[in-house]
Amino acid sequence: MKVPMFRGCVLWWLCGLTTSLQAQIKDFSLKAQYIEGNSKVLFYAKNPGVCPIQVQISLSNPEIVADPSLVRDTLHFVVASRLDSVVLLVLPILTETGKNLWYSHAIAYGNPAQAVDDDFQYQLPYRQGKTKLVTQGYNGRFSHQGEYALDIKMRTGTQVCAARGGVVLEARGDSQRGGGDASFADDANYVKILHSDGTTAIYYHLKYEGALVGVGEQVVQGQVIALSGSTGWSTAPHLHFSVKRPMWMEEVSMPTLFKSRKAEKPRSIKPWRLYKSF
Ligand SMILES: [Zn+2]
């Protein structure tokens, strides 16, 4: 009898920010192991990072699984953060077919079942007391169609503050490239922060060496985390800011409220208006 072999092909699930996701999730791993004595395949995952990771496993030849009910549903799992090793799936295999089991997997940030705090009051991502112009708002006509993101006009080198506290998931500051077409799309410097409710905030287009915090670092609301710039696909110095919530195998941007003069009256932000940060 031929012993089945297992080959995975890793298929990164890209949420727009190509290079970054791979950088952060590089610690995550999914492995399959064949247990010869009882003809079973074990899928197990390792997630030492600070963010839960979703995994979706696809089998190319599920017909060699002895119990079809085990693979009838989508093989989707959420692997908690800081986990050394966890068994996700055990599949009995019809070894007499002599076939290998082929699989691939995709990954994405976050646990879609986690409850998001829609009422949280974010700080506009610059120093308290400063006033800045928002040039593009939610669903903006220029480049924010279908996206809840803000563009805030900022001179290069302006201090960018954490809109909400959390832990740094990703940070990049090594790019010196920026310009007005899609060829620059992967060249932005940025900081991405994970909040306690599972949402993440992205601060985009930072200047060269403008990411002032490192991965794994804890930050508080209002802390200076970066210096603005115009790297990546950007025509003029500004900060692109957005908050995303984890959904099924993707992150989706969401509207948020911002602090105003009065705590009981948080603001929604609209384009072509000046806003003071509180
Ligand atoms: Zn933008």
Short mmCIF file of C-alpha atoms and ligand atoms in Angstrom, two decimals:
data_model
loop_
_atom_site.label_atom_id
_atom_site.label_comp_id
_atom_site.label_asym_id
_atom_site.label_seq_id
_atom_site.Cartn_x
_atom_site.Cartn_y
_atom_site.Cartn_z
CA MET A 1 0.00 0.00 0.00
CA LYS A 2 1.27 3.41 -0.91
CA VAL A 3 1.41 5.89 1.95
CA PRO A 4 -0.45 9.08 1.04
CA MET A 5 1.59 12.24 0.89
CA PHE A 6 0.24 15.68 1.62
CA ARG A 7 1.17 18.79 -0.15
CA GLY A 8 -0.22 22.12 0.72
CA CYS A 9 -0.04 25.12 -1.39
CA VAL A 10 -0.25 28.27 0.60
CA LEU A 11 -2.62 30.76 -0.88
CA TRP A 12 -2.36 34.12 0.79
CA TRP A 13 -5.62 35.93 1.13
CA LEU A 14 -4.92 39.48 0.16
CA CYS A 15 -7.01 42.29 1.55
CA GLY A 16 -5.67 45.00 -0.70
CA LEU A 17 -2.54 45.66 1.31
CA THR A 18 -0.50 42.97 -0.30
CA THR A 19 2.97 42.97 1.20
CA SER A 20 1.82 43.81 4.69
CA LEU A 21 -0.46 40.85 5.36
CA GLN A 22 2.26 38.39 4.49
CA ALA A 23 4.70 40.18 6.75
CA GLN A 24 2.42 40.00 9.77
CA ILE A 25 0.96 36.55 9.30
CA LYS A 26 4.30 34.93 8.51
CA ASP A 27 4.31 33.44 12.03
CA PHE A 28 1.05 31.65 11.36
CA SER A 29 1.31 28.13 10.00
CA LEU A 30 -1.03 25.34 8.98
CA LYS A 31 0.34 21.83 8.66
CA ALA A 32 -1.12 18.48 7.73
CA GLN A 33 0.26 15.24 9.13
CA TYR A 34 -0.57 11.68 8.18
CA ILE A 35 -0.96 9.28 11.11
CA GLU A 36 -0.04 5.98 9.54
CA GLY A 37 -1.42 3.55 12.13
CA ASN A 38 -5.01 4.77 11.90
CA SER A 39 -5.06 6.20 8.35
CA LYS A 40 -5.96 9.69 9.46
CA VAL A 41 -4.80 13.13 8.47
CA LEU A 42 -4.45 15.77 11.16
CA PHE A 43 -4.56 19.45 10.26
CA TYR A 44 -3.03 21.62 12.91
CA ALA A 45 -2.31 25.32 13.14
CA LYS A 46 0.07 27.58 15.05
CA ASN A 47 -0.68 31.25 15.72
CA PRO A 48 1.84 32.94 18.00
CA GLY A 49 0.66 36.41 16.90
CA VAL A 50 -1.60 38.87 18.73
CA CYS A 51 -4.55 38.63 16.31
CA PRO A 52 -6.91 35.69 15.76
CA ILE A 53 -6.52 34.26 12.26
CA GLN A 54 -9.22 32.72 10.07
CA VAL A 55 -8.28 29.74 7.96
CA GLN A 56 -10.24 28.21 5.15
CA ILE A 57 -9.02 24.81 3.94
CA SER A 58 -9.95 23.54 0.48
CA LEU A 59 -9.49 19.92 -0.54
CA SER A 60 -8.89 19.19 -4.23
CA ASN A 61 -9.89 15.52 -3.94
CA PRO A 62 -12.32 15.14 -1.01
CA GLU A 63 -13.47 11.78 -2.44
CA ILE A 64 -10.57 10.05 -0.68
CA VAL A 65 -11.91 11.13 2.73
CA ALA A 66 -13.59 8.05 4.30
CA ASP A 67 -16.41 10.03 5.97
CA PRO A 68 -17.87 12.53 3.45
CA SER A 69 -19.95 14.25 6.15
CA LEU A 70 -16.70 15.67 7.56
CA VAL A 71 -15.98 17.67 4.42
CA ARG A 72 -19.52 18.57 3.35
CA ASP A 73 -19.34 22.01 4.98
CA THR A 74 -16.83 24.73 4.33
CA LEU A 75 -13.70 23.98 6.29
CA HIS A 76 -13.47 27.34 8.02
CA PHE A 77 -11.77 27.84 11.39
CA VAL A 78 -10.80 30.70 13.66
CA VAL A 79 -7.46 30.15 15.37
CA ALA A 80 -7.14 32.17 18.58
CA SER A 81 -4.11 34.39 19.10
CA ARG A 82 -0.99 33.31 21.00
CA LEU A 83 -1.63 29.63 20.38
CA ASP A 84 1.26 27.29 20.13
CA SER A 85 -0.47 24.46 18.33
CA VAL A 86 -4.08 23.39 17.90
CA VAL A 87 -5.67 20.53 15.98
CA LEU A 88 -8.34 21.90 13.61
CA LEU A 89 -9.45 18.83 11.74
CA VAL A 90 -8.99 15.06 11.70
CA LEU A 91 -9.87 13.26 8.46
CA PRO A 92 -9.98 9.47 8.02
CA ILE A 93 -8.52 8.62 4.59
CA LEU A 94 -9.34 5.82 2.14
CA THR A 95 -5.74 4.70 1.80
CA GLU A 96 -6.59 1.90 -0.65
CA THR A 97 -7.03 4.52 -3.40
CA GLY A 98 -3.29 5.15 -3.17
CA LYS A 99 -3.91 8.82 -3.80
CA ASN A 100 -2.39 11.82 -2.11
CA LEU A 101 -4.66 14.30 -0.40
CA TRP A 102 -4.29 17.71 -2.01
CA TYR A 103 -5.27 20.84 -0.18
CA SER A 104 -4.76 24.55 -0.14
CA HIS A 105 -5.62 27.16 2.43
CA ALA A 106 -6.37 30.86 2.66
CA ILE A 107 -6.00 33.08 5.72
CA ALA A 108 -7.45 36.37 6.93
CA TYR A 109 -7.28 38.52 10.04
CA GLY A 110 -9.71 38.42 12.92
CA ASN A 111 -12.69 36.57 14.32
CA PRO A 112 -15.90 37.55 12.49
CA ALA A 113 -17.96 36.44 15.52
CA GLN A 114 -16.40 39.01 17.87
CA ALA A 115 -18.76 41.85 18.83
CA VAL A 116 -17.64 45.24 17.55
CA ASP A 117 -18.11 48.40 19.64
CA ASP A 118 -19.94 50.69 17.19
CA ASP A 119 -20.24 53.50 19.73
CA PHE A 120 -16.55 53.88 20.48
CA GLN A 121 -15.37 57.49 20.15
CA TYR A 122 -12.19 57.72 18.08
CA GLN A 123 -9.82 60.67 18.20
CA LEU A 124 -9.10 62.35 14.88
CA PRO A 125 -5.60 61.00 14.15
CA TYR A 126 -3.60 64.14 14.83
CA ARG A 127 -2.61 66.19 17.87
CA GLN A 128 -5.42 67.38 20.13
CA GLY A 129 -6.22 71.03 19.53
CA LYS A 130 -4.99 71.00 15.90
CA THR A 131 -7.45 71.64 13.08
CA LYS A 132 -7.14 69.89 9.70
CA LEU A 133 -9.02 69.64 6.43
CA VAL A 134 -10.71 66.37 5.51
CA THR A 135 -10.41 66.16 1.70
CA GLN A 136 -12.17 62.86 1.14
CA GLY A 137 -14.74 61.17 3.32
CA TYR A 138 -16.72 57.96 3.45
CA ASN A 139 -17.62 56.66 0.01
CA GLY A 140 -15.61 59.46 -1.61
CA ARG A 141 -15.92 59.96 -5.34
CA PHE A 142 -12.16 60.05 -6.02
CA SER A 143 -10.74 56.85 -4.54
CA HIS A 144 -13.00 55.80 -1.66
CA GLN A 145 -15.95 54.35 -3.55
CA GLY A 146 -17.60 51.74 -1.36
CA GLU A 147 -15.05 52.39 1.40
CA TYR A 148 -15.33 54.00 4.81
CA ALA A 149 -12.05 55.91 4.85
CA LEU A 150 -10.92 59.48 5.47
CA ASP A 151 -8.20 61.48 3.70
CA ILE A 152 -6.82 64.26 5.87
CA LYS A 153 -4.59 66.93 4.37
CA MET A 154 -1.26 66.99 6.23
CA ARG A 155 2.12 68.54 5.50
CA THR A 156 4.82 65.86 5.25
CA GLY A 157 6.23 65.20 8.70
CA THR A 158 3.03 66.00 10.63
CA GLN A 159 2.61 63.97 13.83
CA VAL A 160 0.00 61.22 13.42
CA CYS A 161 -1.73 60.12 16.63
CA ALA A 162 -3.45 56.84 17.48
CA ALA A 163 -7.20 57.30 17.01
CA ARG A 164 -7.70 54.46 19.48
CA GLY A 165 -5.37 52.42 21.67
CA GLY A 166 -4.32 48.90 20.81
CA VAL A 167 -1.39 46.79 19.72
CA VAL A 168 0.65 47.37 16.57
CA LEU A 169 -0.05 44.61 14.05
CA GLU A 170 2.03 45.93 11.18
CA ALA A 171 4.40 48.83 10.58
CA ARG A 172 6.36 49.82 7.53
CA GLY A 173 8.63 52.81 7.02
CA ASP A 174 11.22 51.76 4.43
CA SER A 175 9.56 53.07 1.27
CA GLN A 176 10.72 56.22 -0.47
CA ARG A 177 8.33 55.88 -3.41
CA GLY A 178 5.04 57.63 -4.01
CA GLY A 179 3.09 58.84 -7.01
CA GLY A 180 -0.20 59.24 -8.80
CA ASP A 181 -0.77 55.86 -10.40
CA ALA A 182 -1.43 52.24 -9.50
CA SER A 183 2.21 51.21 -9.96
CA PHE A 184 2.85 52.83 -6.55
CA ALA A 185 0.06 50.92 -4.79
CA ASP A 186 2.42 48.63 -2.85
CA ASP A 187 4.83 51.39 -1.85
CA ALA A 188 3.00 53.05 1.02
CA ASN A 189 4.48 53.23 4.50
CA TYR A 190 1.86 52.60 7.15
CA VAL A 191 0.95 51.51 10.66
CA LYS A 192 -1.85 49.09 11.43
CA ILE A 193 -3.24 48.78 14.95
CA LEU A 194 -5.46 46.06 16.43
CA HIS A 195 -8.11 47.29 18.91
CA SER A 196 -9.61 45.35 21.83
CA ASP A 197 -12.87 44.68 19.94
CA GLY A 198 -11.05 43.01 17.03
CA THR A 199 -11.26 45.99 14.67
CA THR A 200 -8.10 47.43 13.12
CA ALA A 201 -7.11 50.96 12.13
CA ILE A 202 -4.78 51.78 9.27
CA TYR A 203 -2.68 54.94 8.98
CA TYR A 204 -1.43 55.14 5.42
CA HIS A 205 1.04 57.08 3.15
CA LEU A 206 3.53 57.85 5.98
CA LYS A 207 6.86 59.47 5.17
CA TYR A 208 10.10 57.54 4.79
CA GLU A 209 11.04 56.24 8.26
CA GLY A 210 7.78 57.74 9.49
CA ALA A 211 6.48 54.65 11.32
CA LEU A 212 7.48 55.42 14.91
CA VAL A 213 6.13 52.25 16.54
CA GLY A 214 7.04 48.61 16.08
CA VAL A 215 5.01 45.41 15.68
CA GLY A 216 3.75 44.12 19.02
CA GLU A 217 4.00 47.51 20.72
CA GLN A 218 1.07 48.65 22.87
CA VAL A 219 -0.17 52.18 22.13
CA VAL A 220 -2.74 54.44 23.80
CA GLN A 221 -5.27 56.79 22.23
CA GLY A 222 -3.63 60.08 21.25
CA GLN A 223 -0.06 58.72 21.28
CA VAL A 224 2.17 59.93 18.43
CA ILE A 225 2.72 56.82 16.32
CA ALA A 226 3.87 58.13 12.95
CA LEU A 227 4.85 61.04 10.72
CA SER A 228 2.68 61.70 7.69
CA GLY A 229 3.89 61.73 4.10
CA SER A 230 2.88 60.81 0.58
CA THR A 231 4.29 57.33 -0.08
CA GLY A 232 2.37 54.78 -2.12
CA TRP A 233 -0.43 55.67 -4.50
CA SER A 234 -0.82 59.28 -3.45
CA THR A 235 -0.79 62.55 -5.35
CA ALA A 236 -0.21 64.93 -2.44
CA PRO A 237 0.79 64.70 1.23
CA HIS A 238 -2.13 63.40 3.29
CA LEU A 239 -3.10 60.71 5.77
CA HIS A 240 -5.49 57.97 4.72
CA PHE A 241 -7.26 56.58 7.77
CA SER A 242 -9.76 53.78 8.03
CA VAL A 243 -11.12 51.27 10.53
CA LYS A 244 -11.95 47.72 9.48
CA ARG A 245 -13.89 44.90 11.09
CA PRO A 246 -13.20 41.22 10.46
CA MET A 247 -15.79 39.49 8.31
CA TRP A 248 -15.78 36.05 6.69
CA MET A 249 -12.27 35.72 5.20
CA GLU A 250 -11.83 39.45 4.74
CA GLU A 251 -11.65 42.78 6.54
CA VAL A 252 -14.32 45.33 5.70
CA SER A 253 -14.14 49.07 6.40
CA MET A 254 -16.74 50.53 8.76
CA PRO A 255 -17.93 54.02 9.73
CA THR A 256 -16.83 55.30 13.13
CA LEU A 257 -17.68 58.20 15.43
CA PHE A 258 -15.13 60.79 16.53
CA LYS A 259 -14.74 62.75 19.75
CA SER A 260 -16.09 66.26 19.72
CA ARG A 261 -16.19 69.14 22.21
CA LYS A 262 -18.98 67.33 24.07
CA ALA A 263 -18.60 63.70 25.10
CA GLU A 264 -22.32 63.06 24.62
CA LYS A 265 -22.20 64.31 21.04
CA PRO A 266 -19.62 62.38 18.99
CA ARG A 267 -19.23 63.46 15.36
CA SER A 268 -19.49 61.83 11.95
CA ILE A 269 -16.92 63.33 9.58
CA LYS A 270 -17.78 64.86 6.20
CA PRO A 271 -15.43 65.88 3.38
CA TRP A 272 -14.24 69.45 2.66
CA ARG A 273 -14.64 70.56 6.23
CA LEU A 274 -12.14 71.58 8.87
CA TYR A 275 -12.09 69.49 12.03
CA LYS A 276 -10.38 70.10 15.31
CA SER A 277 -9.05 67.02 17.11
CA PHE A 278 -10.38 66.50 20.65
ZN ZN B 1 -7.59 57.73 0.92
#
